[in-house]
């Protein structure tokens, strides 16, 4: 289990207990189970580097702090409409300066993100049809298909028809040779 999943099995733990060891030796602690695992670079199945994970933690902390500051500013200005308008102008101005740099894109564009993810364009118009109405009162008899009917007919025991004198799945009441209807 240790070789396959990196988790010490009960046998290792039993031996450690018998030897009087109080902690797991460092050789038996895999890096993937520690906090240092996030500092290791990640690769996809092709061996290509996915992202720089060492820098991700610092960026996440900065983004979290920035959101905290923005929410603080909004909560301070929420009772004063002039302050809210000034803050909106400031944010819009900063957004325009970011967009004017050219290489930055707004991550809020869901359509482009979906196109990138699905590798196909988002349709202009989506038509959703109404579902078929279902009968919901009483018990409805299930409609059997031709194949199921043929299977049931084949499984019926043969009986003697008194009209055509043959062993068949019909009798004299519903004989195909019967004349008169």
PDB file of C-alpha atoms in Angstrom:
ATOM      1  CA  UNK A   1       0.000   0.000   0.000  1.00  0.00           C
ATOM      2  CA  UNK A   2       2.898   2.323   0.742  1.00  0.00           C
ATOM      3  CA  UNK A   3       4.493   1.703  -2.651  1.00  0.00           C
ATOM      4  CA  UNK A   4       1.214   2.143  -4.546  1.00  0.00           C
ATOM      5  CA  UNK A   5      -0.581   4.937  -2.646  1.00  0.00           C
ATOM      6  CA  UNK A   6       2.075   6.401  -0.373  1.00  0.00           C
ATOM      7  CA  UNK A   7       0.166   5.573   2.810  1.00  0.00           C
ATOM      8  CA  UNK A   8       1.896   3.435   5.458  1.00  0.00           C
ATOM      9  CA  UNK A   9      -0.051   0.203   5.919  1.00  0.00           C
ATOM     10  CA  UNK A  10      -1.019  -1.365   9.220  1.00  0.00           C
ATOM     11  CA  UNK A  11       1.977  -3.707   9.108  1.00  0.00           C
ATOM     12  CA  UNK A  12       4.428  -0.801   9.125  1.00  0.00           C
ATOM     13  CA  UNK A  13       2.520   0.864  11.939  1.00  0.00           C
ATOM     14  CA  UNK A  14       2.494  -2.385  13.956  1.00  0.00           C
ATOM     15  CA  UNK A  15       6.271  -2.802  13.574  1.00  0.00           C
ATOM     16  CA  UNK A  16       6.810   0.827  14.603  1.00  0.00           C
ATOM     17  CA  UNK A  17       4.662   0.257  17.689  1.00  0.00           C
ATOM     18  CA  UNK A  18       6.604  -2.886  18.595  1.00  0.00           C
ATOM     19  CA  UNK A  19       9.921  -1.043  18.173  1.00  0.00           C
ATOM     20  CA  UNK A  20       8.676   1.765  20.410  1.00  0.00           C
ATOM     21  CA  UNK A  21       8.792   4.517  17.771  1.00  0.00           C
ATOM     22  CA  UNK A  22       6.543   7.458  18.630  1.00  0.00           C
ATOM     23  CA  UNK A  23       6.678   9.256  15.264  1.00  0.00           C
ATOM     24  CA  UNK A  24       6.822   8.249  11.636  1.00  0.00           C
ATOM     25  CA  UNK A  25      10.366   8.430  10.184  1.00  0.00           C
ATOM     26  CA  UNK A  26      10.876  11.131   7.539  1.00  0.00           C
ATOM     27  CA  UNK A  27      11.599   8.462   4.918  1.00  0.00           C
ATOM     28  CA  UNK A  28       7.982   7.280   5.179  1.00  0.00           C
ATOM     29  CA  UNK A  29       6.405  10.730   4.691  1.00  0.00           C
ATOM     30  CA  UNK A  30       5.728  11.372   1.025  1.00  0.00           C
ATOM     31  CA  UNK A  31       5.939  14.965  -0.217  1.00  0.00           C
ATOM     32  CA  UNK A  32       2.449  14.813  -1.748  1.00  0.00           C
ATOM     33  CA  UNK A  33       0.924  14.549   1.758  1.00  0.00           C
ATOM     34  CA  UNK A  34       2.682  17.674   3.076  1.00  0.00           C
ATOM     35  CA  UNK A  35       2.205  21.419   2.617  1.00  0.00           C
ATOM     36  CA  UNK A  36       5.326  21.418   0.428  1.00  0.00           C
ATOM     37  CA  UNK A  37       3.382  19.515  -2.254  1.00  0.00           C
ATOM     38  CA  UNK A  38       1.906  22.802  -3.507  1.00  0.00           C
ATOM     39  CA  UNK A  39       5.406  24.191  -4.079  1.00  0.00           C
ATOM     40  CA  UNK A  40       6.216  21.449  -6.569  1.00  0.00           C
ATOM     41  CA  UNK A  41       5.590  22.125 -10.275  1.00  0.00           C
ATOM     42  CA  UNK A  42       2.618  20.294 -11.825  1.00  0.00           C
ATOM     43  CA  UNK A  43       2.820  18.440 -15.126  1.00  0.00           C
ATOM     44  CA  UNK A  44       0.087  17.046 -17.365  1.00  0.00           C
ATOM     45  CA  UNK A  45       0.112  13.516 -18.810  1.00  0.00           C
ATOM     46  CA  UNK A  46       2.256  14.690 -21.735  1.00  0.00           C
ATOM     47  CA  UNK A  47       4.925  16.006 -19.366  1.00  0.00           C
ATOM     48  CA  UNK A  48       4.171  19.689 -20.048  1.00  0.00           C
ATOM     49  CA  UNK A  49       4.317  22.180 -17.186  1.00  0.00           C
ATOM     50  CA  UNK A  50       0.745  23.165 -16.291  1.00  0.00           C
ATOM     51  CA  UNK A  51       1.273  26.276 -14.208  1.00  0.00           C
ATOM     52  CA  UNK A  52       3.755  27.879 -11.911  1.00  0.00           C
ATOM     53  CA  UNK A  53       2.397  26.633  -8.582  1.00  0.00           C
ATOM     54  CA  UNK A  54       5.094  28.258  -6.456  1.00  0.00           C
ATOM     55  CA  UNK A  55       3.857  31.706  -7.461  1.00  0.00           C
ATOM     56  CA  UNK A  56       0.169  30.771  -7.207  1.00  0.00           C
ATOM     57  CA  UNK A  57      -0.010  31.046  -3.401  1.00  0.00           C
ATOM     58  CA  UNK A  58       1.391  34.593  -3.379  1.00  0.00           C
ATOM     59  CA  UNK A  59      -0.993  35.645  -6.157  1.00  0.00           C
ATOM     60  CA  UNK A  60      -3.972  34.094  -4.335  1.00  0.00           C
ATOM     61  CA  UNK A  61      -3.050  35.983  -1.172  1.00  0.00           C
ATOM     62  CA  UNK A  62      -2.797  39.267  -3.103  1.00  0.00           C
ATOM     63  CA  UNK A  63      -6.155  38.686  -4.802  1.00  0.00           C
ATOM     64  CA  UNK A  64      -7.803  37.822  -1.475  1.00  0.00           C
ATOM     65  CA  UNK A  65      -6.372  40.956   0.139  1.00  0.00           C
ATOM     66  CA  UNK A  66      -7.508  43.057  -2.837  1.00  0.00           C
ATOM     67  CA  UNK A  67     -11.083  41.713  -2.602  1.00  0.00           C
ATOM     68  CA  UNK A  68     -11.063  42.459   1.117  1.00  0.00           C
ATOM     69  CA  UNK A  69      -9.984  46.048   0.457  1.00  0.00           C
ATOM     70  CA  UNK A  70     -12.620  46.521  -2.262  1.00  0.00           C
ATOM     71  CA  UNK A  71     -15.403  45.208   0.005  1.00  0.00           C
ATOM     72  CA  UNK A  72     -14.185  47.461   2.809  1.00  0.00           C
ATOM     73  CA  UNK A  73     -14.325  50.490   0.504  1.00  0.00           C
ATOM     74  CA  UNK A  74     -17.809  49.579  -0.717  1.00  0.00           C
ATOM     75  CA  UNK A  75     -19.103  49.088   2.833  1.00  0.00           C
ATOM     76  CA  UNK A  76     -17.648  52.461   3.863  1.00  0.00           C
ATOM     77  CA  UNK A  77     -19.255  54.246   0.888  1.00  0.00           C
ATOM     78  CA  UNK A  78     -22.587  52.402   0.714  1.00  0.00           C
ATOM     79  CA  UNK A  79     -24.531  55.026   2.677  1.00  0.00           C
ATOM     80  CA  UNK A  80     -23.273  57.951   0.610  1.00  0.00           C
ATOM     81  CA  UNK A  81     -24.322  57.989  -3.048  1.00  0.00           C
ATOM     82  CA  UNK A  82     -21.666  60.552  -4.026  1.00  0.00           C
ATOM     83  CA  UNK A  83     -18.918  58.351  -2.583  1.00  0.00           C
ATOM     84  CA  UNK A  84     -20.320  55.328  -4.454  1.00  0.00           C
ATOM     85  CA  UNK A  85     -20.344  57.281  -7.736  1.00  0.00           C
ATOM     86  CA  UNK A  86     -16.739  58.406  -7.164  1.00  0.00           C
ATOM     87  CA  UNK A  87     -15.688  54.839  -6.375  1.00  0.00           C
ATOM     88  CA  UNK A  88     -17.442  53.547  -9.529  1.00  0.00           C
ATOM     89  CA  UNK A  89     -15.659  56.169 -11.650  1.00  0.00           C
ATOM     90  CA  UNK A  90     -12.340  55.204 -10.088  1.00  0.00           C
ATOM     91  CA  UNK A  91     -12.906  51.486 -10.738  1.00  0.00           C
ATOM     92  CA  UNK A  92     -14.109  52.112 -14.322  1.00  0.00           C
ATOM     93  CA  UNK A  93     -11.063  54.313 -15.011  1.00  0.00           C
ATOM     94  CA  UNK A  94      -8.725  51.616 -13.700  1.00  0.00           C
ATOM     95  CA  UNK A  95     -10.539  48.968 -15.783  1.00  0.00           C
ATOM     96  CA  UNK A  96     -10.108  51.093 -18.923  1.00  0.00           C
ATOM     97  CA  UNK A  97      -6.403  51.553 -18.212  1.00  0.00           C
ATOM     98  CA  UNK A  98      -6.013  47.779 -17.817  1.00  0.00           C
ATOM     99  CA  UNK A  99      -7.855  47.131 -21.086  1.00  0.00           C
ATOM    100  CA  UNK A 100      -5.775  49.756 -22.897  1.00  0.00           C
ATOM    101  CA  UNK A 101      -2.611  47.780 -22.111  1.00  0.00           C
ATOM    102  CA  UNK A 102      -3.814  45.381 -24.803  1.00  0.00           C
ATOM    103  CA  UNK A 103      -2.614  42.035 -23.473  1.00  0.00           C
ATOM    104  CA  UNK A 104      -5.089  41.834 -20.579  1.00  0.00           C
ATOM    105  CA  UNK A 105      -8.610  40.507 -21.014  1.00  0.00           C
ATOM    106  CA  UNK A 106     -11.518  40.604 -18.633  1.00  0.00           C
ATOM    107  CA  UNK A 107     -11.924  37.169 -17.057  1.00  0.00           C
ATOM    108  CA  UNK A 108     -15.655  37.824 -16.686  1.00  0.00           C
ATOM    109  CA  UNK A 109     -16.343  37.135 -20.386  1.00  0.00           C
ATOM    110  CA  UNK A 110     -18.104  33.807 -19.952  1.00  0.00           C
ATOM    111  CA  UNK A 111     -18.757  33.304 -23.673  1.00  0.00           C
ATOM    112  CA  UNK A 112     -15.064  33.354 -24.588  1.00  0.00           C
ATOM    113  CA  UNK A 113     -14.214  31.114 -21.657  1.00  0.00           C
ATOM    114  CA  UNK A 114     -16.822  28.576 -22.808  1.00  0.00           C
ATOM    115  CA  UNK A 115     -15.540  28.731 -26.402  1.00  0.00           C
ATOM    116  CA  UNK A 116     -12.016  28.068 -25.169  1.00  0.00           C
ATOM    117  CA  UNK A 117     -13.143  25.236 -22.906  1.00  0.00           C
ATOM    118  CA  UNK A 118     -15.388  23.501 -25.466  1.00  0.00           C
ATOM    119  CA  UNK A 119     -13.238  24.408 -28.495  1.00  0.00           C
ATOM    120  CA  UNK A 120     -16.314  25.464 -30.477  1.00  0.00           C
ATOM    121  CA  UNK A 121     -18.241  28.731 -30.872  1.00  0.00           C
ATOM    122  CA  UNK A 122     -21.177  29.563 -28.632  1.00  0.00           C
ATOM    123  CA  UNK A 123     -24.421  29.484 -30.686  1.00  0.00           C
ATOM    124  CA  UNK A 124     -26.168  32.776 -31.357  1.00  0.00           C
ATOM    125  CA  UNK A 125     -29.610  31.428 -30.487  1.00  0.00           C
ATOM    126  CA  UNK A 126     -30.640  28.454 -28.387  1.00  0.00           C
ATOM    127  CA  UNK A 127     -34.089  26.963 -28.947  1.00  0.00           C
ATOM    128  CA  UNK A 128     -35.602  25.018 -26.075  1.00  0.00           C
ATOM    129  CA  UNK A 129     -38.787  23.119 -26.898  1.00  0.00           C
ATOM    130  CA  UNK A 130     -41.600  22.386 -24.471  1.00  0.00           C
ATOM    131  CA  UNK A 131     -41.535  18.838 -23.111  1.00  0.00           C
ATOM    132  CA  UNK A 132     -44.139  16.297 -24.205  1.00  0.00           C
ATOM    133  CA  UNK A 133     -47.193  16.208 -21.961  1.00  0.00           C
ATOM    134  CA  UNK A 134     -47.496  13.092 -19.894  1.00  0.00           C
ATOM    135  CA  UNK A 135     -50.626  11.476 -18.567  1.00  0.00           C
ATOM    136  CA  UNK A 136     -50.392  11.527 -14.832  1.00  0.00           C
ATOM    137  CA  UNK A 137     -53.798  10.291 -13.700  1.00  0.00           C
ATOM    138  CA  UNK A 138     -54.518   6.621 -13.255  1.00  0.00           C
ATOM    139  CA  UNK A 139     -52.364   3.733 -14.289  1.00  0.00           C
ATOM    140  CA  UNK A 140     -51.622   3.630 -17.967  1.00  0.00           C
ATOM    141  CA  UNK A 141     -50.947   0.372 -19.729  1.00  0.00           C
ATOM    142  CA  UNK A 142     -47.453   0.288 -21.136  1.00  0.00           C
ATOM    143  CA  UNK A 143     -47.271   0.153 -24.934  1.00  0.00           C
ATOM    144  CA  UNK A 144     -45.305  -2.901 -26.007  1.00  0.00           C
ATOM    145  CA  UNK A 145     -43.082  -2.879 -29.064  1.00  0.00           C
ATOM    146  CA  UNK A 146     -43.405  -5.329 -31.946  1.00  0.00           C
ATOM    147  CA  UNK A 147     -40.338  -7.230 -30.828  1.00  0.00           C
ATOM    148  CA  UNK A 148     -41.690  -7.700 -27.301  1.00  0.00           C
ATOM    149  CA  UNK A 149     -45.078  -8.781 -28.665  1.00  0.00           C
ATOM    150  CA  UNK A 150     -43.408 -11.338 -30.960  1.00  0.00           C
ATOM    151  CA  UNK A 151     -41.327 -12.688 -28.067  1.00  0.00           C
ATOM    152  CA  UNK A 152     -44.431 -13.096 -25.887  1.00  0.00           C
ATOM    153  CA  UNK A 153     -46.341 -14.750 -28.729  1.00  0.00           C
ATOM    154  CA  UNK A 154     -43.467 -17.177 -29.308  1.00  0.00           C
ATOM    155  CA  UNK A 155     -43.373 -18.143 -25.625  1.00  0.00           C
ATOM    156  CA  UNK A 156     -47.067 -19.043 -25.503  1.00  0.00           C
ATOM    157  CA  UNK A 157     -47.760 -22.784 -25.506  1.00  0.00           C
ATOM    158  CA  UNK A 158     -49.227 -24.230 -28.699  1.00  0.00           C
ATOM    159  CA  UNK A 159     -52.841 -25.449 -28.634  1.00  0.00           C
ATOM    160  CA  UNK A 160     -55.069 -27.337 -31.014  1.00  0.00           C
ATOM    161  CA  UNK A 161     -57.314 -25.161 -33.151  1.00  0.00           C
ATOM    162  CA  UNK A 162     -60.619 -26.981 -33.822  1.00  0.00           C
ATOM    163  CA  UNK A 163     -61.239 -24.920 -36.987  1.00  0.00           C
ATOM    164  CA  UNK A 164     -57.993 -25.520 -38.903  1.00  0.00           C
ATOM    165  CA  UNK A 165     -56.943 -28.666 -36.950  1.00  0.00           C
ATOM    166  CA  UNK A 166     -53.388 -27.358 -36.390  1.00  0.00           C
ATOM    167  CA  UNK A 167     -51.229 -26.900 -33.296  1.00  0.00           C
ATOM    168  CA  UNK A 168     -50.870 -23.104 -33.193  1.00  0.00           C
ATOM    169  CA  UNK A 169     -50.938 -20.099 -30.855  1.00  0.00           C
ATOM    170  CA  UNK A 170     -54.600 -19.410 -31.733  1.00  0.00           C
ATOM    171  CA  UNK A 171     -57.839 -21.280 -31.145  1.00  0.00           C
ATOM    172  CA  UNK A 172     -61.176 -21.547 -32.964  1.00  0.00           C
ATOM    173  CA  UNK A 173     -62.372 -18.135 -31.717  1.00  0.00           C
ATOM    174  CA  UNK A 174     -59.540 -16.225 -33.395  1.00  0.00           C
ATOM    175  CA  UNK A 175     -58.477 -18.615 -36.184  1.00  0.00           C
ATOM    176  CA  UNK A 176     -57.244 -16.802 -39.307  1.00  0.00           C
ATOM    177  CA  UNK A 177     -58.948 -19.412 -41.503  1.00  0.00           C
ATOM    178  CA  UNK A 178     -62.357 -18.702 -39.945  1.00  0.00           C
ATOM    179  CA  UNK A 179     -64.725 -17.157 -42.469  1.00  0.00           C
ATOM    180  CA  UNK A 180     -67.569 -14.877 -41.700  1.00  0.00           C
ATOM    181  CA  UNK A 181     -66.489 -11.571 -40.268  1.00  0.00           C
TER     182      UNK A 181
END
